[in-house]
Amino acid sequence: MSRRFGISLGILFAILRLGELVRVLTFKDWLQVLQCAAITFLRVIFAVILGTLWTVPFGLWIVTSRERLSRLQPIIQMCASFPAPMLYPLVLTVFVYFGVSFNIIAVFLMVLGVQWYILFNVIAGALRIPTELGLALDMMSCSKWNRWRHVCLLWWFWLLH
C-alpha cells in the first residue's frame, strides 16, 4: 500500500467521523459552540490589547535612550530566552489553589505568552528607525509626543505588516 493511499484513507476516515459528529449535534449545540468560540475570540483580543498596552510604550521608552537600551535589552533578552509556556503549569497551579476563575487564568496565560513577542517586535522595529530621521526631528524641534505619535508608532505598525 502506497503512502498516498494511506493518507487518503486517513482523510476519508476523518471526514466520515466529522460527518457523524455534525449529524449528531443539534441546532442548540451549534449555537453553544458559536457562543464559546465568540467568548474565546474576545479573550484573545483582550489579552493582545492588554499585552500591547504596556509593551508598546515600554519598548519605545527603552529604545528612546541609549543608556536604557544598553541596560535593559540584555535583561529582556534573557527573560525572553526562557519560554513562557514553561511557566504555565506553575501559574495555573497557583491560580487554581487560590480559586481564580478559569476565564481570568486563560487571559493571564495568553498575556504571559504574547507580551514578550510584542515587546521584542517593538524594540526591533524601533531600532530600525534611521538615526538621520531622529536628527532631522531634532533640527525641527519636534516634541517627544509628536515623535512617538508620528514616527515611532507609525514605524512600528508599518514593520508589523
PDB file of C-alpha atoms in Angstrom:
ATOM      1  CA  MET A   1       0.000   0.000   0.000  1.00  0.00           C
ATOM      2  CA  SER A   2       1.457   3.355  -1.009  1.00  0.00           C
ATOM      3  CA  ARG A   3       1.874   6.247   1.348  1.00  0.00           C
ATOM      4  CA  ARG A   4      -0.557   8.448  -0.620  1.00  0.00           C
ATOM      5  CA  PHE A   5      -3.225   5.791  -0.438  1.00  0.00           C
ATOM      6  CA  GLY A   6      -2.769   5.561   3.351  1.00  0.00           C
ATOM      7  CA  ILE A   7      -3.028   9.334   3.757  1.00  0.00           C
ATOM      8  CA  SER A   8      -6.114   9.432   1.505  1.00  0.00           C
ATOM      9  CA  LEU A   9      -7.718   6.661   3.513  1.00  0.00           C
ATOM     10  CA  GLY A  10      -6.986   8.536   6.752  1.00  0.00           C
ATOM     11  CA  ILE A  11      -8.506  11.748   5.400  1.00  0.00           C
ATOM     12  CA  LEU A  12     -11.599   9.880   4.217  1.00  0.00           C
ATOM     13  CA  PHE A  13     -11.988   8.291   7.661  1.00  0.00           C
ATOM     14  CA  ALA A  14     -11.647  11.723   9.334  1.00  0.00           C
ATOM     15  CA  ILE A  15     -14.283  13.219   7.028  1.00  0.00           C
ATOM     16  CA  LEU A  16     -16.700  10.370   7.797  1.00  0.00           C
ATOM     17  CA  ARG A  17     -16.174  10.780  11.544  1.00  0.00           C
ATOM     18  CA  LEU A  18     -16.686  14.541  11.225  1.00  0.00           C
ATOM     19  CA  GLY A  19     -19.899  13.879   9.314  1.00  0.00           C
ATOM     20  CA  GLU A  20     -21.134  11.697  12.181  1.00  0.00           C
ATOM     21  CA  LEU A  21     -20.332  14.460  14.663  1.00  0.00           C
ATOM     22  CA  VAL A  22     -22.134  17.100  12.614  1.00  0.00           C
ATOM     23  CA  ARG A  23     -25.173  14.861  12.198  1.00  0.00           C
ATOM     24  CA  VAL A  24     -25.453  14.259  15.959  1.00  0.00           C
ATOM     25  CA  LEU A  25     -25.239  17.922  17.008  1.00  0.00           C
ATOM     26  CA  THR A  26     -28.474  19.853  17.296  1.00  0.00           C
ATOM     27  CA  PHE A  27     -29.004  23.484  16.379  1.00  0.00           C
ATOM     28  CA  LYS A  28     -28.833  24.364  20.079  1.00  0.00           C
ATOM     29  CA  ASP A  29     -25.455  22.619  20.316  1.00  0.00           C
ATOM     30  CA  TRP A  30     -24.156  24.601  17.341  1.00  0.00           C
ATOM     31  CA  LEU A  31     -25.292  27.836  18.977  1.00  0.00           C
ATOM     32  CA  GLN A  32     -23.385  26.879  22.104  1.00  0.00           C
ATOM     33  CA  VAL A  33     -20.258  26.112  20.044  1.00  0.00           C
ATOM     34  CA  LEU A  34     -20.527  29.509  18.346  1.00  0.00           C
ATOM     35  CA  GLN A  35     -21.070  31.245  21.691  1.00  0.00           C
ATOM     36  CA  CYS A  36     -18.000  29.569  23.186  1.00  0.00           C
ATOM     37  CA  ALA A  37     -15.940  30.444  20.089  1.00  0.00           C
ATOM     38  CA  ALA A  38     -17.024  34.094  20.375  1.00  0.00           C
ATOM     39  CA  ILE A  39     -16.080  34.205  24.058  1.00  0.00           C
ATOM     40  CA  THR A  40     -12.679  32.684  23.265  1.00  0.00           C
ATOM     41  CA  PHE A  41     -12.177  35.241  20.490  1.00  0.00           C
ATOM     42  CA  LEU A  42     -12.938  38.064  22.934  1.00  0.00           C
ATOM     43  CA  ARG A  43     -10.493  36.609  25.469  1.00  0.00           C
ATOM     44  CA  VAL A  44      -7.730  36.504  22.877  1.00  0.00           C
ATOM     45  CA  ILE A  45      -8.431  40.059  21.707  1.00  0.00           C
ATOM     46  CA  PHE A  46      -8.484  41.291  25.316  1.00  0.00           C
ATOM     47  CA  ALA A  47      -5.170  39.523  26.054  1.00  0.00           C
ATOM     48  CA  VAL A  48      -3.479  41.023  22.997  1.00  0.00           C
ATOM     49  CA  ILE A  49      -4.787  44.501  23.829  1.00  0.00           C
ATOM     50  CA  LEU A  50      -3.709  44.148  27.460  1.00  0.00           C
ATOM     51  CA  GLY A  51      -0.250  42.945  26.420  1.00  0.00           C
ATOM     52  CA  THR A  52       0.065  45.744  23.871  1.00  0.00           C
ATOM     53  CA  LEU A  53      -0.972  48.483  26.310  1.00  0.00           C
ATOM     54  CA  TRP A  54       2.141  48.060  28.405  1.00  0.00           C
ATOM     55  CA  THR A  55       4.688  46.587  25.962  1.00  0.00           C
ATOM     56  CA  VAL A  56       4.459  49.217  23.201  1.00  0.00           C
ATOM     57  CA  PRO A  57       5.052  52.261  25.436  1.00  0.00           C
ATOM     58  CA  PHE A  58       7.649  50.369  27.492  1.00  0.00           C
ATOM     59  CA  GLY A  59       9.523  49.145  24.410  1.00  0.00           C
ATOM     60  CA  LEU A  60       9.543  52.596  22.840  1.00  0.00           C
ATOM     61  CA  TRP A  61      10.627  54.135  26.152  1.00  0.00           C
ATOM     62  CA  ILE A  62      13.582  51.738  26.273  1.00  0.00           C
ATOM     63  CA  VAL A  63      14.666  52.481  22.723  1.00  0.00           C
ATOM     64  CA  THR A  64      14.483  56.265  23.058  1.00  0.00           C
ATOM     65  CA  SER A  65      17.507  56.245  25.384  1.00  0.00           C
ATOM     66  CA  ARG A  66      20.795  54.538  24.539  1.00  0.00           C
ATOM     67  CA  GLU A  67      21.530  54.186  28.266  1.00  0.00           C
ATOM     68  CA  ARG A  68      18.217  52.444  28.991  1.00  0.00           C
ATOM     69  CA  LEU A  69      18.664  50.273  25.907  1.00  0.00           C
ATOM     70  CA  SER A  70      22.134  49.118  26.943  1.00  0.00           C
ATOM     71  CA  ARG A  71      20.909  48.300  30.468  1.00  0.00           C
ATOM     72  CA  LEU A  72      17.515  46.723  29.787  1.00  0.00           C
ATOM     73  CA  GLN A  73      17.895  44.955  26.442  1.00  0.00           C
ATOM     74  CA  PRO A  74      20.146  42.154  27.829  1.00  0.00           C
ATOM     75  CA  ILE A  75      17.722  41.590  30.721  1.00  0.00           C
ATOM     76  CA  ILE A  76      14.741  41.436  28.367  1.00  0.00           C
ATOM     77  CA  GLN A  77      16.595  39.055  26.042  1.00  0.00           C
ATOM     78  CA  MET A  78      17.487  36.801  28.969  1.00  0.00           C
ATOM     79  CA  CYS A  79      13.860  36.742  30.163  1.00  0.00           C
ATOM     80  CA  ALA A  80      12.600  36.047  26.652  1.00  0.00           C
ATOM     81  CA  SER A  81      15.023  33.154  26.187  1.00  0.00           C
ATOM     82  CA  PHE A  82      13.027  31.345  28.860  1.00  0.00           C
ATOM     83  CA  PRO A  83       9.838  30.205  27.094  1.00  0.00           C
ATOM     84  CA  ALA A  84       6.669  31.493  28.747  1.00  0.00           C
ATOM     85  CA  PRO A  85       4.773  28.187  28.301  1.00  0.00           C
ATOM     86  CA  MET A  86       7.218  26.603  30.761  1.00  0.00           C
ATOM     87  CA  LEU A  87       5.676  28.843  33.419  1.00  0.00           C
ATOM     88  CA  TYR A  88       2.100  27.801  32.614  1.00  0.00           C
ATOM     89  CA  PRO A  89       1.920  24.796  34.993  1.00  0.00           C
ATOM     90  CA  LEU A  90       3.270  26.857  37.892  1.00  0.00           C
ATOM     91  CA  VAL A  91       0.964  29.813  37.216  1.00  0.00           C
ATOM     92  CA  LEU A  92      -2.018  27.519  36.704  1.00  0.00           C
ATOM     93  CA  THR A  93      -1.325  25.682  39.969  1.00  0.00           C
ATOM     94  CA  VAL A  94      -1.111  28.934  41.931  1.00  0.00           C
ATOM     95  CA  PHE A  95      -4.294  30.367  40.412  1.00  0.00           C
ATOM     96  CA  VAL A  96      -6.268  27.151  40.907  1.00  0.00           C
ATOM     97  CA  TYR A  97      -5.044  26.944  44.501  1.00  0.00           C
ATOM     98  CA  PHE A  98      -6.442  30.422  45.170  1.00  0.00           C
ATOM     99  CA  GLY A  99      -9.713  29.665  43.347  1.00  0.00           C
ATOM    100  CA  VAL A 100      -9.289  32.123  40.493  1.00  0.00           C
ATOM    101  CA  SER A 101     -11.825  31.838  37.656  1.00  0.00           C
ATOM    102  CA  PHE A 102     -10.717  29.946  34.564  1.00  0.00           C
ATOM    103  CA  ASN A 103     -11.621  32.957  32.398  1.00  0.00           C
ATOM    104  CA  ILE A 104      -9.098  35.108  34.255  1.00  0.00           C
ATOM    105  CA  ILE A 105      -6.489  32.339  34.202  1.00  0.00           C
ATOM    106  CA  ALA A 106      -6.888  31.929  30.428  1.00  0.00           C
ATOM    107  CA  VAL A 107      -6.424  35.640  29.759  1.00  0.00           C
ATOM    108  CA  PHE A 108      -3.429  35.820  32.099  1.00  0.00           C
ATOM    109  CA  LEU A 109      -1.740  32.868  30.380  1.00  0.00           C
ATOM    110  CA  MET A 110      -2.343  34.426  26.957  1.00  0.00           C
ATOM    111  CA  VAL A 111      -0.909  37.762  28.113  1.00  0.00           C
ATOM    112  CA  LEU A 112       2.072  35.930  29.590  1.00  0.00           C
ATOM    113  CA  GLY A 113       2.702  34.286  26.239  1.00  0.00           C
ATOM    114  CA  VAL A 114       2.105  37.273  23.958  1.00  0.00           C
ATOM    115  CA  GLN A 115       3.835  40.077  25.849  1.00  0.00           C
ATOM    116  CA  TRP A 116       7.422  39.044  25.026  1.00  0.00           C
ATOM    117  CA  TYR A 117       6.592  38.664  21.350  1.00  0.00           C
ATOM    118  CA  ILE A 118       5.131  42.169  21.213  1.00  0.00           C
ATOM    119  CA  LEU A 119       7.946  43.699  23.272  1.00  0.00           C
ATOM    120  CA  PHE A 120      10.660  42.204  21.065  1.00  0.00           C
ATOM    121  CA  ASN A 121       8.935  43.379  17.902  1.00  0.00           C
ATOM    122  CA  VAL A 122       8.546  46.890  19.303  1.00  0.00           C
ATOM    123  CA  ILE A 123      12.221  47.088  20.269  1.00  0.00           C
ATOM    124  CA  ALA A 124      13.415  45.557  16.987  1.00  0.00           C
ATOM    125  CA  GLY A 125      11.158  47.842  14.971  1.00  0.00           C
ATOM    126  CA  ALA A 126      12.149  50.977  16.851  1.00  0.00           C
ATOM    127  CA  LEU A 127      15.847  50.139  16.473  1.00  0.00           C
ATOM    128  CA  ARG A 128      15.351  50.107  12.697  1.00  0.00           C
ATOM    129  CA  ILE A 129      14.279  53.764  12.662  1.00  0.00           C
ATOM    130  CA  PRO A 130      17.091  55.590  10.843  1.00  0.00           C
ATOM    131  CA  THR A 131      19.280  57.775  13.052  1.00  0.00           C
ATOM    132  CA  GLU A 132      19.076  60.536  10.455  1.00  0.00           C
ATOM    133  CA  LEU A 133      15.318  60.743  11.000  1.00  0.00           C
ATOM    134  CA  GLY A 134      15.894  61.450  14.704  1.00  0.00           C
ATOM    135  CA  LEU A 135      18.470  64.112  13.850  1.00  0.00           C
ATOM    136  CA  ALA A 136      16.046  65.745  11.391  1.00  0.00           C
ATOM    137  CA  LEU A 137      13.344  65.794  14.071  1.00  0.00           C
ATOM    138  CA  ASP A 138      15.813  67.410  16.491  1.00  0.00           C
ATOM    139  CA  MET A 139      16.527  70.138  13.944  1.00  0.00           C
ATOM    140  CA  MET A 140      12.781  70.748  13.518  1.00  0.00           C
ATOM    141  CA  SER A 141      12.295  70.990  17.323  1.00  0.00           C
ATOM    142  CA  CYS A 142       9.734  68.197  17.219  1.00  0.00           C
ATOM    143  CA  SER A 143       8.165  67.422  20.604  1.00  0.00           C
ATOM    144  CA  LYS A 144       8.589  63.980  22.164  1.00  0.00           C
ATOM    145  CA  TRP A 145       4.854  63.311  21.866  1.00  0.00           C
ATOM    146  CA  ASN A 146       4.901  64.051  18.126  1.00  0.00           C
ATOM    147  CA  ARG A 147       7.971  61.824  17.722  1.00  0.00           C
ATOM    148  CA  TRP A 148       6.159  58.943  19.360  1.00  0.00           C
ATOM    149  CA  ARG A 149       2.876  59.537  17.572  1.00  0.00           C
ATOM    150  CA  HIS A 150       4.105  60.313  14.068  1.00  0.00           C
ATOM    151  CA  VAL A 151       7.363  58.377  13.888  1.00  0.00           C
ATOM    152  CA  CYS A 152       7.772  55.597  16.460  1.00  0.00           C
ATOM    153  CA  LEU A 153       4.224  54.232  16.460  1.00  0.00           C
ATOM    154  CA  LEU A 154       3.771  54.552  12.701  1.00  0.00           C
ATOM    155  CA  TRP A 155       7.152  52.970  12.031  1.00  0.00           C
ATOM    156  CA  TRP A 156       6.408  50.092  14.380  1.00  0.00           C
ATOM    157  CA  PHE A 157       2.981  49.411  12.864  1.00  0.00           C
ATOM    158  CA  TRP A 158       4.478  49.582   9.376  1.00  0.00           C
ATOM    159  CA  LEU A 159       7.036  46.919  10.330  1.00  0.00           C
ATOM    160  CA  LEU A 160       4.306  44.596  11.626  1.00  0.00           C
ATOM    161  CA  HIS A 161       2.534  44.191   8.306  1.00  0.00           C
TER     162      HIS A 161
END
